[in-house]
Amino acid sequence: MSVTAARGFTATGIAAGIKQSGTPDLALVVNEGPRDAAAGVFTANRVKAAPVLWSERVVKGGRVGSVVLNSGGANACTGPEGFQDTHATAERVAQLLNQSAGEVAVASTGLIGTRLPMDALLGGIGTAARQLSRHGGEKAALAIKTTDSVHKTAVAERDGWTVGGMAKGAGMLAPGLATMLVVLTTDADLAAPELDKALREATRSTFDRVDSDGCMSTNDTVLLLASGAAERTPGYAEFAAAVHEVCESLARQLIGDAEGASKDIRIEVVGAATEDDAVTAGRSIARNNLLKCALHGEDPNWGRVLAAIGTTDAAFEPDRLSVAINGVWVCRDGSIGEDRELVDMRYRQIDITADLAAGPASAVVWTNDLTAEYVHENSAYSS
Amino acid sequence: MSVTAARGFTATGIAAGIKQSGTPDLALVVNEGPRDAAAGVFTANRVKAAPVLWSERVVKGGRVGSVVLNSGGANACTGPEGFQDTHATAERVAQLLNQSAGEVAVASTGLIGTRLPMDALLGGIGTAARQLSRHGGEKAALAIKTTDSVHKTAVAERDGWTVGGMAKGAGMLAPGLATMLVVLTTDADLAAPELDKALREATRSTFDRVDSDGCMSTNDTVLLLASGAAERTPGYAEFAAAVHEVCESLARQLIGDAEGASKDIRIEVVGAATEDDAVTAGRSIARNNLLKCALHGEDPNWGRVLAAIGTTDAAFEPDRLSVAINGVWVCRDGSIGEDRELVDMRYRQIDITADLAAGPASAVVWTNDLTAEYVHENSAYSS
């Protein structure tokens, strides 16, 4: 399934020798047409990896013929030489597939600040090009994993057309943790501006609302490619809903596989004056290390929720804030509410509702707990 | 030493039974005069604990006769009842010491969202008032500890006058970790506006530049009391330098005792367009969980420094950023610099220098590494 669920796409994933471990590290996704419309969303980090700088240009043209992705190296902070490496990567793909390099998107993930082993990478592209398959989506999804414990794919099937996709990483777009790479494909026939609109709308309320550790990557990339192979043009709303469904599924899979996490935490901020306020408050809660530790310990420490909200400029009055954890309103009107002993925190998902009592807007932000395993994984692994 | 190093002050610390552990939990610091000028700086969190709301009012009057501090409970998010508890606490101190309640500052630290055991607290105040001593500074410093492994005191002696102080916590003022409480005393004879100016200047470049885990407390309080007992009025610059010296020492002690920390990390941002830019970039680096994990693992992962800078709005060009770790310029002009293998990270202190190449301004921010012990301490301990 994955990126080859939709017709008009081939893909594969191979071990090119970029990773010293010898596990798969190179994926290729090719739009076989008849159309090649595309859109992309990239990291908001001002320090952007070479492949992000490259792919932003590619996507501006509204056409993407193929995407080459590698794990085992981010090609970020590698100077003009690193950009040349990305350029050479796109050229090699273009040459083998008879495409224009200007329509080959590149995405990389791994350690920042080291050059890619270009011999292995360019050689691997040759191997991958020979192994492209209409059933290669799973292999591609496997090859982009870094610290992911499982590969992530999702598909939305509609009447005669499909949206599918793959993702790696455990974080978010802006800002984002350990790099998130996502490729979505569809066989619906839509023009680049519509793809762009649907993708931006979907990422805004899915990938952008996942905040695993508040760290923004240099490499986050989300691409949407349309082949038109289904020879159908769905209505915009219907198409946007399908893109949203796939993004939502992949975003949940990302947070569920976040580094070291033992709890998935859903934070819903209600009663906000604006949606921006709701997101701001939700993100501040999601990033509070003390709260994330408490939730790891199954401690319904609602005071840390209020302390996190208090650091924001969202509209609220401290004595009107209320907080529920797993349905128990442990804080009402800024003070002690129901007995915290009533909160059952045995399960993996924890639901926090924060009511700002300042208006009608709301938003949901997902995060996870902070664990000793997260520390271990990110201190022992140079990523 | 501590708050009784300067003449004109008495203090003590006792176990009032607020903490279930039976360890000291109540401190009293009394200005015996002849003057009672004072200044204070409080958390920037919009969710403020009852004692912060109370003490802000007290300090506005420019006079503080005594400070009562308790650990074992923050009295934050406790509603009007919690504020009444703070008021009753001040009243009891005032009654026993023959002062006005409006000149009794109150500071609390501990779990948010629980009422204080007022019987124990009010009884303890009676005991403490009987034990006040000119040598009680150490006892007071011990009684305000929560997760602190050691008590923190500092003294600056000058020609005929002294500034001394105590601190608890492991964090910062705005924002601040596990609550920071600081009481400074001096026997110099200065008016409240000068105390206020000196205290704000000192905190701005000491406590405000310590960012252990990016979490801002509801209770942070820094007070400066002047007794005038030395019958000296130093020049402002000389006095401000002494206050700065004591704040600097206490701030370093706080970061050195941060929860679970195994590394003290000094981040100096140079070449910034403005001091604000330097602080913004430094704080972003200090809060990057991925970097803090890497440094815990003695991994000179400079890419995470650039990724952190890239999330800020400070003036810089990505291809002009340079980073040194322990003196080795591992990143130059946004790309790979000297060999990272050259970085020796065996010692507790790690020095990071980030050059924004955008101007003449600089700032230093201190943080610590993120460890499994931090997670353990904050998931197992309801604070």
PDB file of N, CA, C and O in Angstrom, chain A residues 45-47 77-79 112-113 213 289-290 293-294 299 302-304 306-307 310 312 314 316 318 334-336 340 370 374-375 378-379 382-383, chain B residues 45-47 77-79 112-113 289-290 293-294 299 302-304 306-307 310 312 314 316 318 334-336 340 370 374-375 378-379 382-383:
ATOM      1  N   ASN A  45      12.094  25.819  10.107  1.00  0.00           N
ATOM      2  CA  ASN A  45      13.419  26.146  10.646  1.00  0.00           C
ATOM      3  C   ASN A  45      14.176  26.997   9.629  1.00  0.00           C
ATOM      4  O   ASN A  45      14.163  26.717   8.435  1.00  0.00           O
ATOM      5  N   ARG A  46      14.843  28.047  10.113  1.00  0.00           N
ATOM      6  CA  ARG A  46      15.594  28.917   9.201  1.00  0.00           C
ATOM      7  C   ARG A  46      16.904  28.271   8.780  1.00  0.00           C
ATOM      8  O   ARG A  46      17.528  28.710   7.804  1.00  0.00           O
ATOM      9  N   VAL A  47      17.348  27.288   9.541  1.00  0.00           N
ATOM     10  CA  VAL A  47      18.501  26.501   9.113  1.00  0.00           C
ATOM     11  C   VAL A  47      17.941  25.290   8.374  1.00  0.00           C
ATOM     12  O   VAL A  47      17.439  24.352   8.981  1.00  0.00           O
ATOM     13  N   CYS A  77      23.587  21.528   7.107  1.00  0.00           N
ATOM     14  CA  CYS A  77      24.786  22.216   7.590  1.00  0.00           C
ATOM     15  C   CYS A  77      26.029  21.621   6.926  1.00  0.00           C
ATOM     16  O   CYS A  77      27.024  21.328   7.599  1.00  0.00           O
ATOM     17  N   THR A  78      25.947  21.437   5.641  1.00  0.00           N
ATOM     18  CA  THR A  78      27.051  20.849   4.881  1.00  0.00           C
ATOM     19  C   THR A  78      27.551  21.807   3.801  1.00  0.00           C
ATOM     20  O   THR A  78      28.351  21.403   2.955  1.00  0.00           O
ATOM     21  N   GLY A  79      27.067  23.057   3.835  1.00  0.00           N
ATOM     22  CA  GLY A  79      27.602  24.079   2.946  1.00  0.00           C
ATOM     23  C   GLY A  79      27.283  23.861   1.484  1.00  0.00           C
ATOM     24  O   GLY A  79      26.446  23.029   1.133  1.00  0.00           O
ATOM     25  N   ILE A 112      22.916  15.556  11.370  1.00  0.00           N
ATOM     26  CA  ILE A 112      23.236  16.856  10.786  1.00  0.00           C
ATOM     27  C   ILE A 112      24.747  17.020  10.774  1.00  0.00           C
ATOM     28  O   ILE A 112      25.437  16.592  11.695  1.00  0.00           O
ATOM     29  N   GLY A 113      25.268  17.669   9.740  1.00  0.00           N
ATOM     30  CA  GLY A 113      26.658  18.088   9.782  1.00  0.00           C
ATOM     31  C   GLY A 113      27.655  17.049   9.306  1.00  0.00           C
ATOM     32  O   GLY A 113      28.833  17.122   9.655  1.00  0.00           O
ATOM     33  N   ASP A 213       8.706  16.707  21.134  1.00  0.00           N
ATOM     34  CA  ASP A 213       9.685  17.249  22.086  1.00  0.00           C
ATOM     35  C   ASP A 213      10.039  18.696  21.807  1.00  0.00           C
ATOM     36  O   ASP A 213      11.036  19.190  22.322  1.00  0.00           O
ATOM     37  N   ASN A 289       8.284  19.965  30.133  1.00  0.00           N
ATOM     38  CA  ASN A 289       9.013  18.751  30.521  1.00  0.00           C
ATOM     39  C   ASN A 289       8.553  18.211  31.868  1.00  0.00           C
ATOM     40  O   ASN A 289       8.489  16.999  32.071  1.00  0.00           O
ATOM     41  N   LEU A 290       8.266  19.121  32.801  1.00  0.00           N
ATOM     42  CA  LEU A 290       7.853  18.665  34.134  1.00  0.00           C
ATOM     43  C   LEU A 290       6.525  17.914  34.051  1.00  0.00           C
ATOM     44  O   LEU A 290       6.351  16.869  34.680  1.00  0.00           O
ATOM     45  N   CYS A 293       7.024  14.492  32.410  1.00  0.00           N
ATOM     46  CA  CYS A 293       7.582  13.530  33.372  1.00  0.00           C
ATOM     47  C   CYS A 293       6.497  13.034  34.328  1.00  0.00           C
ATOM     48  O   CYS A 293       6.408  11.843  34.628  1.00  0.00           O
ATOM     49  N   ALA A 294       5.671  13.962  34.805  1.00  0.00           N
ATOM     50  CA  ALA A 294       4.608  13.581  35.750  1.00  0.00           C
ATOM     51  C   ALA A 294       3.655  12.579  35.107  1.00  0.00           C
ATOM     52  O   ALA A 294       3.267  11.588  35.729  1.00  0.00           O
ATOM     53  N   ASP A 299       1.040  10.547  37.249  1.00  0.00           N
ATOM     54  CA  ASP A 299       0.701  11.520  38.290  1.00  0.00           C
ATOM     55  C   ASP A 299      -0.130  12.628  37.628  1.00  0.00           C
ATOM     56  O   ASP A 299       0.366  13.340  36.756  1.00  0.00           O
ATOM     57  N   TRP A 302      -1.974  18.456  37.668  1.00  0.00           N
ATOM     58  CA  TRP A 302      -2.633  19.516  36.876  1.00  0.00           C
ATOM     59  C   TRP A 302      -2.018  20.883  37.110  1.00  0.00           C
ATOM     60  O   TRP A 302      -2.151  21.779  36.278  1.00  0.00           O
ATOM     61  N   GLY A 303      -1.334  21.071  38.217  1.00  0.00           N
ATOM     62  CA  GLY A 303      -0.688  22.357  38.466  1.00  0.00           C
ATOM     63  C   GLY A 303       0.312  22.692  37.371  1.00  0.00           C
ATOM     64  O   GLY A 303       0.498  23.856  37.014  1.00  0.00           O
ATOM     65  N   ARG A 304       0.962  21.654  36.834  1.00  0.00           N
ATOM     66  CA  ARG A 304       1.928  21.890  35.753  1.00  0.00           C
ATOM     67  C   ARG A 304       1.222  22.282  34.458  1.00  0.00           C
ATOM     68  O   ARG A 304       1.821  22.921  33.602  1.00  0.00           O
ATOM     69  N   LEU A 306      -1.505  24.245  34.441  1.00  0.00           N
ATOM     70  CA  LEU A 306      -1.768  25.673  34.640  1.00  0.00           C
ATOM     71  C   LEU A 306      -0.486  26.500  34.526  1.00  0.00           C
ATOM     72  O   LEU A 306      -0.490  27.587  33.930  1.00  0.00           O
ATOM     73  N   ALA A 307       0.591  25.986  35.081  1.00  0.00           N
ATOM     74  CA  ALA A 307       1.858  26.711  34.986  1.00  0.00           C
ATOM     75  C   ALA A 307       2.267  26.880  33.526  1.00  0.00           C
ATOM     76  O   ALA A 307       2.812  27.917  33.135  1.00  0.00           O
ATOM     77  N   GLY A 310       0.123  29.471  31.858  1.00  0.00           N
ATOM     78  CA  GLY A 310       0.473  30.791  32.392  1.00  0.00           C
ATOM     79  C   GLY A 310       1.654  31.445  31.715  1.00  0.00           C
ATOM     80  O   GLY A 310       1.881  32.651  31.868  1.00  0.00           O
ATOM     81  N   THR A 312       1.967  31.648  28.483  1.00  0.00           N
ATOM     82  CA  THR A 312       1.566  32.082  27.143  1.00  0.00           C
ATOM     83  C   THR A 312       0.874  33.443  27.183  1.00  0.00           C
ATOM     84  O   THR A 312       0.524  33.942  28.254  1.00  0.00           O
ATOM     85  N   ALA A 314      -1.957  33.806  25.539  1.00  0.00           N
ATOM     86  CA  ALA A 314      -3.358  33.522  25.187  1.00  0.00           C
ATOM     87  C   ALA A 314      -4.288  34.307  26.115  1.00  0.00           C
ATOM     88  O   ALA A 314      -3.929  34.619  27.248  1.00  0.00           O
ATOM     89  N   PHE A 316      -6.885  34.699  28.765  1.00  0.00           N
ATOM     90  CA  PHE A 316      -7.526  33.931  29.839  1.00  0.00           C
ATOM     91  C   PHE A 316      -7.355  34.686  31.154  1.00  0.00           C
ATOM     92  O   PHE A 316      -6.477  35.545  31.274  1.00  0.00           O
ATOM     93  N   PRO A 318      -6.549  33.757  35.121  1.00  0.00           N
ATOM     94  CA  PRO A 318      -6.075  32.605  35.897  1.00  0.00           C
ATOM     95  C   PRO A 318      -7.159  31.964  36.758  1.00  0.00           C
ATOM     96  O   PRO A 318      -7.177  30.735  36.907  1.00  0.00           O
ATOM     97  N   GLY A 334      -9.438  27.754  38.275  1.00  0.00           N
ATOM     98  CA  GLY A 334      -8.088  28.074  38.744  1.00  0.00           C
ATOM     99  C   GLY A 334      -7.733  27.482  40.081  1.00  0.00           C
ATOM    100  O   GLY A 334      -6.659  27.769  40.616  1.00  0.00           O
ATOM    101  N   SER A 335      -8.601  26.656  40.625  1.00  0.00           N
ATOM    102  CA  SER A 335      -8.352  26.107  41.957  1.00  0.00           C
ATOM    103  C   SER A 335      -8.682  24.609  41.983  1.00  0.00           C
ATOM    104  O   SER A 335      -9.003  24.012  40.957  1.00  0.00           O
ATOM    105  N   ILE A 336      -8.593  24.050  43.158  1.00  0.00           N
ATOM    106  CA  ILE A 336      -8.751  22.612  43.330  1.00  0.00           C
ATOM    107  C   ILE A 336     -10.159  22.165  42.958  1.00  0.00           C
ATOM    108  O   ILE A 336     -11.137  22.737  43.429  1.00  0.00           O
ATOM    109  N   ARG A 340      -8.009  14.255  42.788  1.00  0.00           N
ATOM    110  CA  ARG A 340      -7.092  13.712  41.785  1.00  0.00           C
ATOM    111  C   ARG A 340      -6.967  12.204  41.890  1.00  0.00           C
ATOM    112  O   ARG A 340      -6.548  11.548  40.933  1.00  0.00           O
ATOM    113  N   LEU A 370       7.746  12.145  28.656  1.00  0.00           N
ATOM    114  CA  LEU A 370       9.208  12.223  28.630  1.00  0.00           C
ATOM    115  C   LEU A 370       9.735  11.100  29.520  1.00  0.00           C
ATOM    116  O   LEU A 370       9.371  11.002  30.691  1.00  0.00           O
ATOM    117  N   TYR A 374      13.795   8.023  26.264  1.00  0.00           N
ATOM    118  CA  TYR A 374      14.029   9.141  25.350  1.00  0.00           C
ATOM    119  C   TYR A 374      15.436   9.685  25.560  1.00  0.00           C
ATOM    120  O   TYR A 374      16.172   9.938  24.603  1.00  0.00           O
ATOM    121  N   VAL A 375      15.796   9.875  26.819  1.00  0.00           N
ATOM    122  CA  VAL A 375      17.127  10.389  27.130  1.00  0.00           C
ATOM    123  C   VAL A 375      18.180   9.422  26.602  1.00  0.00           C
ATOM    124  O   VAL A 375      19.147   9.824  25.938  1.00  0.00           O
ATOM    125  N   ASN A 378      18.512   9.434  22.771  1.00  0.00           N
ATOM    126  CA  ASN A 378      19.063  10.650  22.195  1.00  0.00           C
ATOM    127  C   ASN A 378      20.416  11.053  22.767  1.00  0.00           C
ATOM    128  O   ASN A 378      20.979  12.064  22.363  1.00  0.00           O
ATOM    129  N   SER A 379      20.913  10.289  23.709  1.00  0.00           N
ATOM    130  CA  SER A 379      22.266  10.556  24.191  1.00  0.00           C
ATOM    131  C   SER A 379      23.214   9.506  23.659  1.00  0.00           C
ATOM    132  O   SER A 379      24.389   9.765  23.438  1.00  0.00           O
ATOM    133  N   SER A 382      23.855   9.253  17.936  1.00  0.00           N
ATOM    134  CA  SER A 382      24.200  10.531  17.312  1.00  0.00           C
ATOM    135  C   SER A 382      23.316  10.736  16.102  1.00  0.00           C
ATOM    136  O   SER A 382      23.546  10.156  15.051  1.00  0.00           O
ATOM    137  N   SER A 383      22.260  11.541  16.251  1.00  0.00           N
ATOM    138  CA  SER A 383      21.299  11.688  15.151  1.00  0.00           C
ATOM    139  C   SER A 383      21.185  13.156  14.794  1.00  0.00           C
ATOM    140  O   SER A 383      20.374  13.859  15.306  1.00  0.00           O
TER     141      SER A 383
ATOM    142  N   ASN B  45       5.167  34.287  35.185  1.00  0.00           N
ATOM    143  CA  ASN B  45       4.026  33.419  34.882  1.00  0.00           C
ATOM    144  C   ASN B  45       2.731  34.160  35.211  1.00  0.00           C
ATOM    145  O   ASN B  45       2.626  34.805  36.247  1.00  0.00           O
ATOM    146  N   ARG B  46       1.758  34.058  34.315  1.00  0.00           N
ATOM    147  CA  ARG B  46       0.483  34.740  34.560  1.00  0.00           C
ATOM    148  C   ARG B  46      -0.362  33.997  35.574  1.00  0.00           C
ATOM    149  O   ARG B  46      -1.315  34.562  36.115  1.00  0.00           O
ATOM    150  N   VAL B  47      -0.038  32.725  35.780  1.00  0.00           N
ATOM    151  CA  VAL B  47      -0.674  31.983  36.868  1.00  0.00           C
ATOM    152  C   VAL B  47       0.248  32.104  38.072  1.00  0.00           C
ATOM    153  O   VAL B  47       1.289  31.462  38.138  1.00  0.00           O
ATOM    154  N   CYS B  77      -2.755  27.982  42.704  1.00  0.00           N
ATOM    155  CA  CYS B  77      -3.999  27.417  42.171  1.00  0.00           C
ATOM    156  C   CYS B  77      -4.863  26.876  43.306  1.00  0.00           C
ATOM    157  O   CYS B  77      -5.381  25.754  43.246  1.00  0.00           O
ATOM    158  N   THR B  78      -4.990  27.678  44.330  1.00  0.00           N
ATOM    159  CA  THR B  78      -5.762  27.276  45.495  1.00  0.00           C
ATOM    160  C   THR B  78      -6.922  28.241  45.749  1.00  0.00           C
ATOM    161  O   THR B  78      -7.559  28.169  46.807  1.00  0.00           O
ATOM    162  N   GLY B  79      -7.148  29.157  44.793  1.00  0.00           N
ATOM    163  CA  GLY B  79      -8.331  30.009  44.860  1.00  0.00           C
ATOM    164  C   GLY B  79      -8.289  31.033  45.982  1.00  0.00           C
ATOM    165  O   GLY B  79      -7.243  31.267  46.597  1.00  0.00           O
ATOM    166  N   ILE B 112       1.827  22.253  43.465  1.00  0.00           N
ATOM    167  CA  ILE B 112       0.758  23.181  43.092  1.00  0.00           C
ATOM    168  C   ILE B 112      -0.586  22.492  43.317  1.00  0.00           C
ATOM    169  O   ILE B 112      -0.719  21.304  43.090  1.00  0.00           O
ATOM    170  N   GLY B 113      -1.561  23.278  43.752  1.00  0.00           N
ATOM    171  CA  GLY B 113      -2.923  22.750  43.752  1.00  0.00           C
ATOM    172  C   GLY B 113      -3.320  21.986  44.991  1.00  0.00           C
ATOM    173  O   GLY B 113      -4.256  21.198  44.940  1.00  0.00           O
ATOM    174  N   ASN B 289      15.817  19.823  23.912  1.00  0.00           N
ATOM    175  CA  ASN B 289      15.934  18.531  24.591  1.00  0.00           C
ATOM    176  C   ASN B 289      16.890  17.585  23.879  1.00  0.00           C
ATOM    177  O   ASN B 289      17.620  16.828  24.522  1.00  0.00           O
ATOM    178  N   LEU B 290      16.878  17.608  22.553  1.00  0.00           N
ATOM    179  CA  LEU B 290      17.755  16.691  21.815  1.00  0.00           C
ATOM    180  C   LEU B 290      19.216  17.025  22.073  1.00  0.00           C
ATOM    181  O   LEU B 290      20.045  16.128  22.270  1.00  0.00           O
ATOM    182  N   CYS B 293      20.209  16.000  25.621  1.00  0.00           N
ATOM    183  CA  CYS B 293      20.456  14.552  25.698  1.00  0.00           C
ATOM    184  C   CYS B 293      21.822  14.217  25.098  1.00  0.00           C
ATOM    185  O   CYS B 293      22.572  13.416  25.651  1.00  0.00           O
ATOM    186  N   ALA B 294      22.130  14.825  23.962  1.00  0.00           N
ATOM    187  CA  ALA B 294      23.411  14.547  23.299  1.00  0.00           C
ATOM    188  C   ALA B 294      24.577  14.929  24.208  1.00  0.00           C
ATOM    189  O   ALA B 294      25.555  14.181  24.331  1.00  0.00           O
ATOM    190  N   ASP B 299      28.276  13.765  23.432  1.00  0.00           N
ATOM    191  CA  ASP B 299      28.275  13.771  21.974  1.00  0.00           C
ATOM    192  C   ASP B 299      28.244  15.232  21.521  1.00  0.00           C
ATOM    193  O   ASP B 299      27.269  15.936  21.786  1.00  0.00           O
ATOM    194  N   TRP B 302      26.757  19.318  17.204  1.00  0.00           N
ATOM    195  CA  TRP B 302      26.576  20.748  16.921  1.00  0.00           C
ATOM    196  C   TRP B 302      25.410  21.020  15.989  1.00  0.00           C
ATOM    197  O   TRP B 302      24.886  22.141  15.957  1.00  0.00           O
ATOM    198  N   GLY B 303      24.985  20.031  15.221  1.00  0.00           N
ATOM    199  CA  GLY B 303      23.832  20.228  14.343  1.00  0.00           C
ATOM    200  C   GLY B 303      22.594  20.627  15.128  1.00  0.00           C
ATOM    201  O   GLY B 303      21.766  21.407  14.652  1.00  0.00           O
ATOM    202  N   ARG B 304      22.487  20.098  16.353  1.00  0.00           N
ATOM    203  CA  ARG B 304      21.331  20.434  17.172  1.00  0.00           C
ATOM    204  C   ARG B 304      21.415  21.873  17.690  1.00  0.00           C
ATOM    205  O   ARG B 304      20.392  22.477  18.001  1.00  0.00           O
ATOM    206  N   LEU B 306      22.648  24.358  15.789  1.00  0.00           N
ATOM    207  CA  LEU B 306      22.162  25.134  14.640  1.00  0.00           C
ATOM    208  C   LEU B 306      20.655  25.004  14.473  1.00  0.00           C
ATOM    209  O   LEU B 306      19.953  25.981  14.182  1.00  0.00           O
ATOM    210  N   ALA B 307      20.149  23.795  14.660  1.00  0.00           N
ATOM    211  CA  ALA B 307      18.698  23.590  14.535  1.00  0.00           C
ATOM    212  C   ALA B 307      17.948  24.435  15.562  1.00  0.00           C
ATOM    213  O   ALA B 307      16.881  24.979  15.265  1.00  0.00           O
ATOM    214  N   GLY B 310      18.034  28.061  14.545  1.00  0.00           N
ATOM    215  CA  GLY B 310      17.178  28.231  13.370  1.00  0.00           C
ATOM    216  C   GLY B 310      15.711  28.427  13.685  1.00  0.00           C
ATOM    217  O   GLY B 310      14.940  28.865  12.827  1.00  0.00           O
ATOM    218  N   THR B 312      14.656  30.512  15.945  1.00  0.00           N
ATOM    219  CA  THR B 312      14.458  31.845  16.527  1.00  0.00           C
ATOM    220  C   THR B 312      14.326  32.915  15.452  1.00  0.00           C
ATOM    221  O   THR B 312      14.598  32.655  14.272  1.00  0.00           O
ATOM    222  N   ALA B 314      16.115  35.678  15.737  1.00  0.00           N
ATOM    223  CA  ALA B 314      17.342  36.476  15.858  1.00  0.00           C
ATOM    224  C   ALA B 314      17.914  36.766  14.472  1.00  0.00           C
ATOM    225  O   ALA B 314      17.706  36.004  13.531  1.00  0.00           O
ATOM    226  N   PHE B 316      20.449  36.553  11.736  1.00  0.00           N
ATOM    227  CA  PHE B 316      21.608  35.739  11.327  1.00  0.00           C
ATOM    228  C   PHE B 316      21.374  35.194   9.930  1.00  0.00           C
ATOM    229  O   PHE B 316      20.234  35.132   9.462  1.00  0.00           O
ATOM    230  N   PRO B 318      22.054  31.646   7.866  1.00  0.00           N
ATOM    231  CA  PRO B 318      22.423  30.261   8.180  1.00  0.00           C
ATOM    232  C   PRO B 318      23.847  29.901   7.750  1.00  0.00           C
ATOM    233  O   PRO B 318      24.532  29.155   8.455  1.00  0.00           O
ATOM    234  N   GLY B 334      28.232  27.800   8.943  1.00  0.00           N
ATOM    235  CA  GLY B 334      27.050  26.973   8.698  1.00  0.00           C
ATOM    236  C   GLY B 334      27.364  25.575   8.213  1.00  0.00           C
ATOM    237  O   GLY B 334      26.441  24.825   7.869  1.00  0.00           O
ATOM    238  N   SER B 335      28.637  25.215   8.190  1.00  0.00           N
ATOM    239  CA  SER B 335      28.999  23.910   7.643  1.00  0.00           C
ATOM    240  C   SER B 335      30.045  23.246   8.539  1.00  0.00           C
ATOM    241  O   SER B 335      30.401  23.757   9.595  1.00  0.00           O
ATOM    242  N   ILE B 336      30.529  22.124   8.095  1.00  0.00           N
ATOM    243  CA  ILE B 336      31.441  21.307   8.888  1.00  0.00           C
ATOM    244  C   ILE B 336      32.763  22.022   9.144  1.00  0.00           C
ATOM    245  O   ILE B 336      33.397  22.518   8.224  1.00  0.00           O
ATOM    246  N   ARG B 340      35.056  16.771  15.000  1.00  0.00           N
ATOM    247  CA  ARG B 340      34.349  16.665  16.274  1.00  0.00           C
ATOM    248  C   ARG B 340      35.043  15.712  17.244  1.00  0.00           C
ATOM    249  O   ARG B 340      34.805  15.777  18.451  1.00  0.00           O
ATOM    250  N   LEU B 370      19.982  16.857  30.040  1.00  0.00           N
ATOM    251  CA  LEU B 370      18.725  16.161  30.332  1.00  0.00           C
ATOM    252  C   LEU B 370      19.068  14.702  30.561  1.00  0.00           C
ATOM    253  O   LEU B 370      19.697  14.063  29.715  1.00  0.00           O
ATOM    254  N   TYR B 374      16.608  13.096  35.816  1.00  0.00           N
ATOM    255  CA  TYR B 374      15.626  14.182  35.784  1.00  0.00           C
ATOM    256  C   TYR B 374      14.228  13.610  35.593  1.00  0.00           C
ATOM    257  O   TYR B 374      13.276  14.005  36.286  1.00  0.00           O
ATOM    258  N   VAL B 375      14.108  12.693  34.648  1.00  0.00           N
ATOM    259  CA  VAL B 375      12.809  12.075  34.387  1.00  0.00           C
ATOM    260  C   VAL B 375      12.323  11.355  35.636  1.00  0.00           C
ATOM    261  O   VAL B 375      11.175  11.504  36.052  1.00  0.00           O
ATOM    262  N   ASN B 378      11.179  13.720  38.428  1.00  0.00           N
ATOM    263  CA  ASN B 378       9.965  14.472  38.152  1.00  0.00           C
ATOM    264  C   ASN B 378       8.772  13.606  37.783  1.00  0.00           C
ATOM    265  O   ASN B 378       7.691  14.125  37.537  1.00  0.00           O
ATOM    266  N   SER B 379       8.972  12.306  37.720  1.00  0.00           N
ATOM    267  CA  SER B 379       7.822  11.434  37.498  1.00  0.00           C
ATOM    268  C   SER B 379       7.463  10.720  38.792  1.00  0.00           C
ATOM    269  O   SER B 379       6.317  10.390  39.040  1.00  0.00           O
ATOM    270  N   SER B 382       5.788  14.048  43.195  1.00  0.00           N
ATOM    271  CA  SER B 382       4.700  14.968  42.873  1.00  0.00           C
ATOM    272  C   SER B 382       5.057  16.347  43.412  1.00  0.00           C
ATOM    273  O   SER B 382       4.945  16.601  44.601  1.00  0.00           O
ATOM    274  N   SER B 383       5.553  17.207  42.547  1.00  0.00           N
ATOM    275  CA  SER B 383       6.034  18.514  43.024  1.00  0.00           C
ATOM    276  C   SER B 383       5.287  19.618  42.320  1.00  0.00           C
ATOM    277  O   SER B 383       5.642  20.047  41.283  1.00  0.00           O
TER     278      SER B 383
END
